[in-house]
Coordinates of C-alpha atoms and ligand atoms in Angstrom, one line a residue:
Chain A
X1 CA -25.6 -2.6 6.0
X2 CA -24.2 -0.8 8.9
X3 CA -22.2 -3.5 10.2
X4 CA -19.8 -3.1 7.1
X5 CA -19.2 1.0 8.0
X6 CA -16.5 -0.2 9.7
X7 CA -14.7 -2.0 6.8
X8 CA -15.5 1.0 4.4
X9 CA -13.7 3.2 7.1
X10 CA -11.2 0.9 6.7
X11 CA -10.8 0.6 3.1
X12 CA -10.9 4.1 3.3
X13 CA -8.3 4.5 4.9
X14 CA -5.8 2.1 2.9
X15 CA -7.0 4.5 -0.3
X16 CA -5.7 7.9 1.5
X17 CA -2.4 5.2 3.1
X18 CA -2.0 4.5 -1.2
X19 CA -2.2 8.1 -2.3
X20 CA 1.5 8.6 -2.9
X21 CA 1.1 6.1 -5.3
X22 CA -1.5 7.6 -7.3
X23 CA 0.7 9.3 -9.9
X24 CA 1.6 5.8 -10.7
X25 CA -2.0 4.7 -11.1
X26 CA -2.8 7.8 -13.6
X27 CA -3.4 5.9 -16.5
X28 CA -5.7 4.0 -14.7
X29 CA -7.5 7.3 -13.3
X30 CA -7.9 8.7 -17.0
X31 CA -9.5 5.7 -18.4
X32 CA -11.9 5.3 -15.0
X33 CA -12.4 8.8 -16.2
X34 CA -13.3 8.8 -19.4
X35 CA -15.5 6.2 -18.9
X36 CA -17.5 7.9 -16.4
X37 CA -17.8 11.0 -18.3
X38 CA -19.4 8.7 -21.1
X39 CA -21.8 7.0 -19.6
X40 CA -23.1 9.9 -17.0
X41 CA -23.1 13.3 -19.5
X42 CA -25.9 13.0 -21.5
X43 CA -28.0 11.7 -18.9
X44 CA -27.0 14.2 -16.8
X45 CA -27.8 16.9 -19.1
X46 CA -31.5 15.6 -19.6
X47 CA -32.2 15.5 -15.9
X48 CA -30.4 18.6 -14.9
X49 CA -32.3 20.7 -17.7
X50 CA -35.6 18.7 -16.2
X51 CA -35.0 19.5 -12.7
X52 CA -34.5 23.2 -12.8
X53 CA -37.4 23.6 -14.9
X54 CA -40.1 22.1 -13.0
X55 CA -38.3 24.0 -9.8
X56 CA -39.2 27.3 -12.0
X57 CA -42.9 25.8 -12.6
X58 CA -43.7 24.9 -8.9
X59 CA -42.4 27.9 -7.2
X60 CA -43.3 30.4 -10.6
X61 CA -46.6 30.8 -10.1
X62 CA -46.6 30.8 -6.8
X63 CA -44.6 34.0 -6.1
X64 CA -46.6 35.3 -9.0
X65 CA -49.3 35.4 -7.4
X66 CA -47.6 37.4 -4.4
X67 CA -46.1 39.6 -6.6
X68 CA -42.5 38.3 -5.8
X69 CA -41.9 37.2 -8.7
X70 CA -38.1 38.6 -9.1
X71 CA -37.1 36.0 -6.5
X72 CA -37.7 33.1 -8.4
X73 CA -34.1 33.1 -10.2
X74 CA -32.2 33.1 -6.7
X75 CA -34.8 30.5 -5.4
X76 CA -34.4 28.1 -8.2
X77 CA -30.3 29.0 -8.5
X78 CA -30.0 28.0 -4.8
X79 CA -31.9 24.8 -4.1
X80 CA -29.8 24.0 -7.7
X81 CA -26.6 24.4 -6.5
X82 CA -26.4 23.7 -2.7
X83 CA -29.3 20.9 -2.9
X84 CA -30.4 19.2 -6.0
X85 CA -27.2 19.5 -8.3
X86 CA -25.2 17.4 -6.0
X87 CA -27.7 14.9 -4.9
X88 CA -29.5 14.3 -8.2
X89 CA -25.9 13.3 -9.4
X90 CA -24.9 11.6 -6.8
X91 CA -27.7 9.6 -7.0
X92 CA -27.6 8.8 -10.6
X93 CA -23.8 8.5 -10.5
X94 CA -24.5 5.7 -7.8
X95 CA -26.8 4.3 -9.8
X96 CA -24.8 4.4 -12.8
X97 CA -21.2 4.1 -11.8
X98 CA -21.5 2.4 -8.2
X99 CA -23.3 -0.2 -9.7
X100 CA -20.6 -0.5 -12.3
X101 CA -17.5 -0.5 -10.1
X102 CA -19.5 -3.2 -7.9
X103 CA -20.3 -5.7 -10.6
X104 CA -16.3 -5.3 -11.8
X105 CA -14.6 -5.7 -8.8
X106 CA -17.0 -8.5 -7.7
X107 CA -16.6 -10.4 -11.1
X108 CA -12.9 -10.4 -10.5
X109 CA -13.4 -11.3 -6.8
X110 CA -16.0 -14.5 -8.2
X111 CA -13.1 -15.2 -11.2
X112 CA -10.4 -15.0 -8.9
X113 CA -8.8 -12.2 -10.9
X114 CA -8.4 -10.1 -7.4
X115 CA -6.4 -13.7 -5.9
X116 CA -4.2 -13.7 -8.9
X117 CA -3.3 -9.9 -8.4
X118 CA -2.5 -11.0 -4.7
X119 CA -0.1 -13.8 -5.8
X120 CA 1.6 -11.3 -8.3
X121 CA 2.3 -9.2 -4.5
X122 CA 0.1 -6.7 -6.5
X123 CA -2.5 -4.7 -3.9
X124 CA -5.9 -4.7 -5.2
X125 CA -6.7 -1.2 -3.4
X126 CA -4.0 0.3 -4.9
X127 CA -4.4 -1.6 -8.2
X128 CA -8.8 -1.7 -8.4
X129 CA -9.9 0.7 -5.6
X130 CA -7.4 3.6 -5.3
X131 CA -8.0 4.9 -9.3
X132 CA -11.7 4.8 -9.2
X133 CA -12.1 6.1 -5.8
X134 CA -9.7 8.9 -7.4
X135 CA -11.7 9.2 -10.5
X136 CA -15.0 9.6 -8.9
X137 CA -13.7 12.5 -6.8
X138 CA -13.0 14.5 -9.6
X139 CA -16.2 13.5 -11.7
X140 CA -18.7 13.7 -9.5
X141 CA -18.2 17.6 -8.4
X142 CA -17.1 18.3 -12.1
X143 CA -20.4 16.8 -13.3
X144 CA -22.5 18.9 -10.4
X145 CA -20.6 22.2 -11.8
X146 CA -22.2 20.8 -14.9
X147 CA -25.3 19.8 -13.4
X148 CA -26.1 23.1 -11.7
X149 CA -25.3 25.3 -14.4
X150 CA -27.9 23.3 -16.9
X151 CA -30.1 23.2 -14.4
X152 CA -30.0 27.0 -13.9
X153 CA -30.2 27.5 -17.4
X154 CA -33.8 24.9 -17.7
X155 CA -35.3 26.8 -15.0
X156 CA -34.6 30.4 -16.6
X157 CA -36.0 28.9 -19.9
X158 CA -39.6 27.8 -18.7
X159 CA -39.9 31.0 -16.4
X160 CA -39.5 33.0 -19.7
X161 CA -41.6 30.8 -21.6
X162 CA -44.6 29.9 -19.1
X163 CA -47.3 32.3 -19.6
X164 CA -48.1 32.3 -16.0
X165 CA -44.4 32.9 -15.2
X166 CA -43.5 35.4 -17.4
X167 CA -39.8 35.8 -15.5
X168 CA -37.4 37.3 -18.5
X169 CA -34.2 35.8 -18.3
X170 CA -32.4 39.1 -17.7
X171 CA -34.6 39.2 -14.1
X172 CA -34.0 35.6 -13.4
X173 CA -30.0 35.6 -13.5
X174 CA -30.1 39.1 -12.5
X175 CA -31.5 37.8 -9.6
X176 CA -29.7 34.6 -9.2
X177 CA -26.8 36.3 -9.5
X178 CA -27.9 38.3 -6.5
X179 CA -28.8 35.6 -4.6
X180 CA -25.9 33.1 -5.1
X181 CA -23.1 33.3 -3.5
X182 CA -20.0 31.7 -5.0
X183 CA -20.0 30.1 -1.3
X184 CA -22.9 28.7 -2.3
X185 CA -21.5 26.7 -4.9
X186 CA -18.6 25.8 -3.5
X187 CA -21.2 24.7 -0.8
X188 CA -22.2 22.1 -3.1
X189 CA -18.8 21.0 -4.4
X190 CA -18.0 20.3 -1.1
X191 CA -21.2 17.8 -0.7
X192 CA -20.7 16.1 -3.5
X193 CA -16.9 15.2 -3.2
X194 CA -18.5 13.8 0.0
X195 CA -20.9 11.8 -1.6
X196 CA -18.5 10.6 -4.3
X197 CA -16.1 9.4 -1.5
X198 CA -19.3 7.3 -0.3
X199 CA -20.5 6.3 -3.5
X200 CA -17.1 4.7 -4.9
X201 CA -15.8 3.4 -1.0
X202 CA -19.4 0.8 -0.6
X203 CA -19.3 0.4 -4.4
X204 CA -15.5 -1.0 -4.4
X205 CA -16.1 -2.2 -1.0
X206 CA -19.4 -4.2 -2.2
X207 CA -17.5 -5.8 -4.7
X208 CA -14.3 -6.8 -3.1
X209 CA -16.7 -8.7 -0.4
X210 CA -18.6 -10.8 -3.5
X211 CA -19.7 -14.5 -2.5
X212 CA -21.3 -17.0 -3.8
X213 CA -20.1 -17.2 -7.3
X214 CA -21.9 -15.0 -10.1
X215 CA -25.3 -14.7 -8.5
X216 CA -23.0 -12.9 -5.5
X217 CA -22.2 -10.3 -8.1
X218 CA -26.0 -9.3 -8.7
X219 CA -26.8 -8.8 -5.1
X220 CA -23.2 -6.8 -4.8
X221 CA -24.8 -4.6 -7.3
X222 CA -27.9 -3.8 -6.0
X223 CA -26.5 -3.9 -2.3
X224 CA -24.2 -0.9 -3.3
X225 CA -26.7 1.4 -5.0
X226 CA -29.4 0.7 -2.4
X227 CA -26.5 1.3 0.7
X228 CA -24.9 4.6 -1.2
X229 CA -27.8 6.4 -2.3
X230 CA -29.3 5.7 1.7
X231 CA -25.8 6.7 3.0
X232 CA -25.7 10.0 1.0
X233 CA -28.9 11.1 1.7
X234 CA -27.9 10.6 5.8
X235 CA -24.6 12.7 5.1
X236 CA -26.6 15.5 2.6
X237 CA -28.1 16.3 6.2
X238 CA -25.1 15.7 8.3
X239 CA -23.2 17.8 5.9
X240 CA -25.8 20.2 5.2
X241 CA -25.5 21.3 9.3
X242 CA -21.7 20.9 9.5
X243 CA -21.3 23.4 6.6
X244 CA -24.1 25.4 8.5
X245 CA -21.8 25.2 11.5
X246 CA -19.0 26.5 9.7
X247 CA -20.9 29.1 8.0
X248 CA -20.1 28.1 4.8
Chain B
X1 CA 10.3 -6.4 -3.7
X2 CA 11.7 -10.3 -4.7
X3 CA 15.3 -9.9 -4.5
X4 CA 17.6 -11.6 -6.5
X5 CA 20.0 -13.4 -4.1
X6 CA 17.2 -15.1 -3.1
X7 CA 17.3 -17.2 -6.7
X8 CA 16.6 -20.9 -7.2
X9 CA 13.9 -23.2 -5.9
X10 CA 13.0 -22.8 -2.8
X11 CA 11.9 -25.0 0.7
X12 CA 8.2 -25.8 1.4
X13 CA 8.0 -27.0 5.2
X14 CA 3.7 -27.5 5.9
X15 CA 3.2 -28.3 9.7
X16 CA 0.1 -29.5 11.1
X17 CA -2.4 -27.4 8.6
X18 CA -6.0 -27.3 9.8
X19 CA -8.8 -25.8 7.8
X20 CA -12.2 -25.3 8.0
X21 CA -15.0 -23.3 6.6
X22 CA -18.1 -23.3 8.9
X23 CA -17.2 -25.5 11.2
X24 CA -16.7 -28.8 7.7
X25 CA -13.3 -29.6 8.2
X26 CA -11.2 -29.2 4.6
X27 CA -7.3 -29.7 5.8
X28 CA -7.2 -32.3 8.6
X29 CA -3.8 -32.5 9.8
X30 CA -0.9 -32.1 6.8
X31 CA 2.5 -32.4 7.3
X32 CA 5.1 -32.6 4.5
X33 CA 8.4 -31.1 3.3
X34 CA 8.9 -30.3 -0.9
X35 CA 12.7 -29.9 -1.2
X36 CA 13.7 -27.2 -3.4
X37 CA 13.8 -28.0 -6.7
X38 CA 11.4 -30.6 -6.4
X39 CA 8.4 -31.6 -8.5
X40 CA 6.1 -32.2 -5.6
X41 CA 2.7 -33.9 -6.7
X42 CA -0.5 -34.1 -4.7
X43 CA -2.8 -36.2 -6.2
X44 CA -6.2 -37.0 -5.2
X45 CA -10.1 -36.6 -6.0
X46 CA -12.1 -33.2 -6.3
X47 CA -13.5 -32.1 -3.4
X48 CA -10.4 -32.9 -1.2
X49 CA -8.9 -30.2 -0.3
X50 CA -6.4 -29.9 -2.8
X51 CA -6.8 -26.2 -3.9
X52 CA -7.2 -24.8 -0.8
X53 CA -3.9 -26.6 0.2
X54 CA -2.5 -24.0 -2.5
X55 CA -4.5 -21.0 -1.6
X56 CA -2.6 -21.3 2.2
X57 CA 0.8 -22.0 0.5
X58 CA 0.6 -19.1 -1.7
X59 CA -1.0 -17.3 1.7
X60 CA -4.0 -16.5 0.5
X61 CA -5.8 -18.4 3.4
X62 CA -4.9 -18.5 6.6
X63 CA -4.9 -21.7 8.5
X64 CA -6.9 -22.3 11.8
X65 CA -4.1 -24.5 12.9
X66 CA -0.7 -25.2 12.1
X67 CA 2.1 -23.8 9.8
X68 CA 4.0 -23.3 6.1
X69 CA 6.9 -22.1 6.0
X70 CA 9.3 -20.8 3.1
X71 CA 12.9 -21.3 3.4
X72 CA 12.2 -21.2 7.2
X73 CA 10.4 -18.2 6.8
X74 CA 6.5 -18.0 8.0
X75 CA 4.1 -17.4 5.2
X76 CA 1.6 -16.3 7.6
X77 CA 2.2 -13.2 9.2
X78 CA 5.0 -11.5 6.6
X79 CA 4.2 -10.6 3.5
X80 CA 6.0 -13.5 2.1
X81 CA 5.2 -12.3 -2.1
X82 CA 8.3 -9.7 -1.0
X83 CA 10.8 -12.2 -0.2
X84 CA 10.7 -14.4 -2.9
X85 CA 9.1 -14.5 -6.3
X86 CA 6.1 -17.2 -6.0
X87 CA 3.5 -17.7 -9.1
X88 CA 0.1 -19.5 -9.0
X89 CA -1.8 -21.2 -12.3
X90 CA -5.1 -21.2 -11.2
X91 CA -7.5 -23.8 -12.2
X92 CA -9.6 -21.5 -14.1
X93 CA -6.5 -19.1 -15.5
X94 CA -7.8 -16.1 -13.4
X95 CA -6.7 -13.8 -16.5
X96 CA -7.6 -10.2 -16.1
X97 CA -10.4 -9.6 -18.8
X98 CA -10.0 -5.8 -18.7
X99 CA -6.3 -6.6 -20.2
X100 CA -5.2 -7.8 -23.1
X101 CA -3.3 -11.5 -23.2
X102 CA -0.3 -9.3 -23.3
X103 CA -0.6 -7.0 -20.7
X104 CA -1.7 -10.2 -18.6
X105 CA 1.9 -11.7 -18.8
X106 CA 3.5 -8.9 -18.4
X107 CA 1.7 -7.8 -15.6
X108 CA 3.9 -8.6 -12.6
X109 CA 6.9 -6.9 -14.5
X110 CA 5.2 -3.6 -15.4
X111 CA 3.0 -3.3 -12.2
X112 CA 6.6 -3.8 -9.9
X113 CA 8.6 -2.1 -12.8
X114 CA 11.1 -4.3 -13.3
X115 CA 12.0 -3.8 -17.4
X116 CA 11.9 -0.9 -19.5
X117 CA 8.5 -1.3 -21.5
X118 CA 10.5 -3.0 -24.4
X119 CA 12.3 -5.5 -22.4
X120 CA 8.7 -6.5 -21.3
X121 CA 7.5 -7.1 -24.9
X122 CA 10.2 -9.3 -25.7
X123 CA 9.7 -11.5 -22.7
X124 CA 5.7 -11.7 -23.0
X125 CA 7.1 -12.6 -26.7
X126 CA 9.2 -15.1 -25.0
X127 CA 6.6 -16.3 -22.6
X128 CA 3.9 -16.9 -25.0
X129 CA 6.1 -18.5 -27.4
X130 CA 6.9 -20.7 -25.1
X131 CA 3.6 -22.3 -24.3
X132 CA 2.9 -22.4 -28.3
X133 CA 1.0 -19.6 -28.1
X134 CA 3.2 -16.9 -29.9
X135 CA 1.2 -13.8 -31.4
X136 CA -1.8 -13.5 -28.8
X137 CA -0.6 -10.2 -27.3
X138 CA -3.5 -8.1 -28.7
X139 CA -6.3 -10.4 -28.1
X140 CA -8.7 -10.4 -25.2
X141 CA -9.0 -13.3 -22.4
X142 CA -12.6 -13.8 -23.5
X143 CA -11.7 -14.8 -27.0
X144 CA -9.5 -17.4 -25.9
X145 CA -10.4 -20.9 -24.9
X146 CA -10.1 -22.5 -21.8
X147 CA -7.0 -24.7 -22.6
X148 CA -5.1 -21.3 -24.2
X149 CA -6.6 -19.4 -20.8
X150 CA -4.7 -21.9 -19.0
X151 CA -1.6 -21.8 -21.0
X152 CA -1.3 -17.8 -21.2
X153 CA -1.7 -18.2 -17.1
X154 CA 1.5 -20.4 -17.1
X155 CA 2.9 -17.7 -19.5
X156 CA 1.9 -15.1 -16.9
X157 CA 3.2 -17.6 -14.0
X158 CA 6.4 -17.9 -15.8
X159 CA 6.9 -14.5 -16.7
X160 CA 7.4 -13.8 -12.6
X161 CA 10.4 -16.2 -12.9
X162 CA 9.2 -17.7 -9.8
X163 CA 11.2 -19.6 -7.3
X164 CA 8.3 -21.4 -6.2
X165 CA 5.0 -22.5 -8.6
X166 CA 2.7 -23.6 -7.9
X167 CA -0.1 -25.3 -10.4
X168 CA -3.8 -26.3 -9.8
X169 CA -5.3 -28.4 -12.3
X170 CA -2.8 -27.6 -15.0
X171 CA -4.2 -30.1 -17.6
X172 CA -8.1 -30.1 -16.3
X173 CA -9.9 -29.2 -19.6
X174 CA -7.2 -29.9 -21.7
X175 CA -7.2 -32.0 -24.7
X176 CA -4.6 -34.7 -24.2
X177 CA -2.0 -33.3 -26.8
X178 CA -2.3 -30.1 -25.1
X179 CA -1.9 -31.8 -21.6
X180 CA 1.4 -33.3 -22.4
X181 CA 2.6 -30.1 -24.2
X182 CA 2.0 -28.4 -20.3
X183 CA 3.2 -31.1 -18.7
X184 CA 6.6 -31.0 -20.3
X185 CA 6.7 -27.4 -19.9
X186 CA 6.2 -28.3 -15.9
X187 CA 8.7 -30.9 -16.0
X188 CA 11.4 -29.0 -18.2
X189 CA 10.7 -25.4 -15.8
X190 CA 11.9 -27.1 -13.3
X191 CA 15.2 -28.4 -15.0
X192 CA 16.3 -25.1 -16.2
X193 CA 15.8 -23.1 -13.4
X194 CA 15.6 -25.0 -10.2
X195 CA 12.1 -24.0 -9.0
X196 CA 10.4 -25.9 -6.8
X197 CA 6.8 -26.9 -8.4
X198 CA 3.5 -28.2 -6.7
X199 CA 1.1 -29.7 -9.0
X200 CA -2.6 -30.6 -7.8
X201 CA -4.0 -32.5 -9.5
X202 CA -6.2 -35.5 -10.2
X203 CA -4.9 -36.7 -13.6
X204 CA -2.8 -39.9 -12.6
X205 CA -1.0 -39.4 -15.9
X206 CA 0.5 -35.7 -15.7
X207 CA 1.1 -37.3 -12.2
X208 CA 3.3 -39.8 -12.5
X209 CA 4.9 -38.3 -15.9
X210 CA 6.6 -35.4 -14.2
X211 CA 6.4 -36.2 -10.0
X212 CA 9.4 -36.6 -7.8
X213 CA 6.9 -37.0 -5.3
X214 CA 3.6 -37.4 -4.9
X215 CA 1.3 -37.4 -2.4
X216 CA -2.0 -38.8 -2.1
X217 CA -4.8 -36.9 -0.4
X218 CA -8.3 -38.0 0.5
X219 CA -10.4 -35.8 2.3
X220 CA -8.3 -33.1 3.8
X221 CA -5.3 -36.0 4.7
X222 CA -2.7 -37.0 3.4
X223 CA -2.5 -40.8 3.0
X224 CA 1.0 -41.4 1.7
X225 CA 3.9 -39.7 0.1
X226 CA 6.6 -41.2 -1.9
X227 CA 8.2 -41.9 -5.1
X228 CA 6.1 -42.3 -8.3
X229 CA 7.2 -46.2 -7.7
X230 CA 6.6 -46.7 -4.4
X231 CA 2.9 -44.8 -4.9
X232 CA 2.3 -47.6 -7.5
X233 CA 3.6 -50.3 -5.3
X234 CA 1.2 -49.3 -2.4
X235 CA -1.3 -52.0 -1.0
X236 CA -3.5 -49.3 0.7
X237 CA -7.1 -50.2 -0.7
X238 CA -8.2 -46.7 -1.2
X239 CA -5.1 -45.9 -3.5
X240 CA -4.9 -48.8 -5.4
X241 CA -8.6 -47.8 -6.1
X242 CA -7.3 -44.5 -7.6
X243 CA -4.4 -45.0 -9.1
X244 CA -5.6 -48.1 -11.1
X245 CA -9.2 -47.0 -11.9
X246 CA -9.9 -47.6 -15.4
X247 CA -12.7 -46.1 -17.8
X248 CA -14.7 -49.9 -17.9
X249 CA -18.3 -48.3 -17.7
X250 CA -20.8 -50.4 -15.7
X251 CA -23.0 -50.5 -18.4
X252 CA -25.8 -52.3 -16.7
X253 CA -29.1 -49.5 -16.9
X254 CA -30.7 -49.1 -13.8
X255 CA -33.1 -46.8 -14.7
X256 CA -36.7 -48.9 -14.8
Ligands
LIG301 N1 -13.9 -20.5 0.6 C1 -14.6 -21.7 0.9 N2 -15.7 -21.6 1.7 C2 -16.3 -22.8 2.1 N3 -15.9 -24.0 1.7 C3 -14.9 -24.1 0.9 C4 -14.1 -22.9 0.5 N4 -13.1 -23.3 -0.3 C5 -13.2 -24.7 -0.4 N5 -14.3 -25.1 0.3 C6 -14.7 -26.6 0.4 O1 -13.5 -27.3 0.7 C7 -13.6 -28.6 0.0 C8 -12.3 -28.8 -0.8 O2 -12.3 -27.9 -1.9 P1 -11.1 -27.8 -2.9 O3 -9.8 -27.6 -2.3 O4 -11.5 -26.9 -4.0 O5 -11.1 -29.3 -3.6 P2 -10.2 -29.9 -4.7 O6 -9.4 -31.0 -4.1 O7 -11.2 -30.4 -5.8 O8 -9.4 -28.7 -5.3 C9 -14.9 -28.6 -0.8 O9 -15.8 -29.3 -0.1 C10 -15.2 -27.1 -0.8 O10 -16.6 -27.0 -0.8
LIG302 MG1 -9.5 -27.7 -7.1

């Protein structure tokens, strides 16, 4: 796996080289978009409200019993936003959309679609790889925005309705409001435009390097998710101490 | 970008190509000229080397030994798709399934922006009308079969309005009406505009129907070049084999 960081760098590279052209490539971007959006909302939603709530039920009872129960909305709205949010979506985007882009790109690599885009002096980074890599950038810290806020929301809900919580949602956002920062956010945008970059550079990256005919795009597929969701929880803590570093 | 004053068929100069892929030798050796203009055949069984031959012509491999050159100019090393307007039928079609059979033969001209959007409808009109296949536009690649794949590919290829084209296995999987339909389109391409064609091939019949040349390749070399005459005058064993081989089955069983 980590003999190929160099390519990625590489690839990488070529996107931000293209980036001039990516007005050109807008359509391209919407549609990448769209498609994204579609298959990532609704699970999103369902996870997100998930998560937050059994944050609320671990740590609920817990300060209850310590009598520090007004905490609980900032505790849950942080670990949501700088923590979970971004890497429960990145995760599922890689599963999701990683996976996707990989089996794509490495059926036209199998079907020679990528060969005929070369003899048609048409770039395959700027044509396959610069749209998605654009389009995941602007999902992925969209959907955490998303993400953080339902997930606030499903943790505020079972401390209200727990019995052995008993956290009123005026006290839990009061608190949470308290507690997070808009930094704090932010804080988490920043991580998961990192973690999109990763996701959709080894997914394309995966798939432009298919071999060995159709079976090759199977084990692009799985050689993507596995690589991106191990690569973005090495950069959560790399980037979790650099933003530490610059105080953010 | 192609530029224009570059126009008409081009010069294919191959010197000394070597090839291998872990460490089995594909390309042993080739050296040939195709003039421009020139229907240039290369003829010869699967599995020698024929479409990898294209793949370093068009420069999408790169050769361990040796040279190609375009009009003089090294394929290898510039990006030779900027100087001059070079197509490729693939053997399989290699359509885009995310587009539509339109948007496939109309690629190269929206992608590089050369017509206004309605100038490019009319000549994917054109295009497809031309290899019988007029009012596809809105259908998909994968509801297409493999002989109309093929022919929307030379659509795509001639939509480019190449200088140099080159064709592997144009009539593989073809039924024979629709072989001669493609062959004629081959042969009739390259009176009207003077490009220079390469066909691979291994159908003797599309062979020595449109050829100028041909060349006969076993096994990464090739054996002979010449006239379409002086192919079927040749006493080496090995041709004679393939260029006469006729469908008389050895029907003896020899299963037990
Ligand atoms: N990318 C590749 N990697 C390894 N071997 C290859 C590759 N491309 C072609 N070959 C081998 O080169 C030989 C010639 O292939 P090819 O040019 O496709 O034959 P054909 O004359 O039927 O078109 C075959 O033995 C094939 O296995
Ligand atoms: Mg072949």
């Amino acid at each position: 796996m980590f003999q190929n960081v160099g390519e990625m760098i590489l690839l990488f590279w070529r996107c931000l080289q293209a980036l001039p052209l990516a007005w050109r490539q807008r359509r391209k971007v919407l549609e990448q978009l769209f498609e994204i959006g579609n298959a990532s909302l609704l699970m999103a939603c369902v996870l997100s409200l998930f998560i937050g709530g059994v944050l609320a039920l671990q740590t609920g009872p817990v300060l209850v019993e310590r009598g520090m129960s007004s905490v609980l909305g900032g505790i849950v709205g942080l670990s949501m936003c700088k923590e979970l949010g971004p890497v429960m979506m990145s995760v599922l985007i890689a599963g999701r959309i990683g996976s996707a882009m990989a089996a794509e790109i490495g059926s036209m690599q199998v079907y020679q679609e990528i060969d005929a885009l070369r003899t048609m002096n048409i770039n395959p980074i700027h044509y396959l790889v610069l749209p998605r890599l654009l389009a995941i950038s602007l999902a992925l810290p969209l959907l955490v925005v998303f993400s953080i806020l339902v997930g606030w929301t499903g943790g505020a809900a079972v401390s209200a309705l727990n019995h052995d919580i008993n956290v009123s949602f005026q006290s839990f956002f009061g608190n949470l409001r308290e507690v997070v920062k808009p930094q704090d956010v932010l804080n988490g945008l920043a991580k998961s435009l990192g973690f999109a970059l990763i996701i959709g550079v080894v997914g394309c990256h995966q798939g432009l390097s298919t071999i060995g005919g159709p079976r090759g795009i199977g084990r692009s597929v799985t050689k993507a998710v596995v690589n991106s969701i191990v690569l973005i929880l090495i950069m959560d803590y790399v980037l979790t101490r650099l933003l530490m570093v610059f105080d953010l | 970008m192609a530029t224009n004053q570059n126009s008409g068929g081009v010069r294919i100069s191959v010197r000394g190509l070597r090839k291998s892929y872990g460490g089995h030798p594909v390309l042993k050796g080739l050296d040939f000229e195709v003039a421009p203009g020139e229907i240039f055949v290369v003829m010869g069984p699967s599995g020698s080397g024929k479409s990898v031959l294209l793949k370093h012509i068009i420069g999408l491999e790169s050769p361990d030994e040796g040279e190609i050159f375009v009009n003089g100019d090294p394929v290898h090393g510039t990006q030779i798709t900027d100087k001059y307007r070079m197509a490729m039928v693939f053997q399989s079609g290699a359509l885009l399934n995310s587009l539509t059979v339109g948007e496939n033969v109309g690629l190269y001209l929206s992608e590089h922006r050369l017509e206004s959007e309605e100038n490019i409808q009319r000549i994917v009109a054109e295009k497809l009308d031309l290899v019988g296949l007029s009012n596809l536009q809105h259908r998909t690649p994968s509801e297409l079969s493999g002989g109309m794949k093929k022919r929307v590919a030379l659509a795509r290829a001639l939509a480019v309005e190449p200088q140099l084209i080159l064709y592997d296995e144009p009539t593989a999987e073809l039924d024979p009406l629709s072989a001669i339909t493609i062959g004629e389109e081959i042969y009739n391409l390259g009176q009207r505009i003077h490009v220079t064609s390469m066909v691979v091939t291994h159908d003797r019949d599309l062979a020595f129907g449109v050829a100028d040349r041909i060349a006969i390749m076993f096994d990464g070399e090739i054996l002979l070049v010449g006239s379409p005459e002086e192919i079927r005058q040749s006493t080496h064993p090995a041709i004679r084999e393939f260029t006469t081989a006729n469908f008389n089955l050895n029907k003896t069983s020899k299963a037990p």
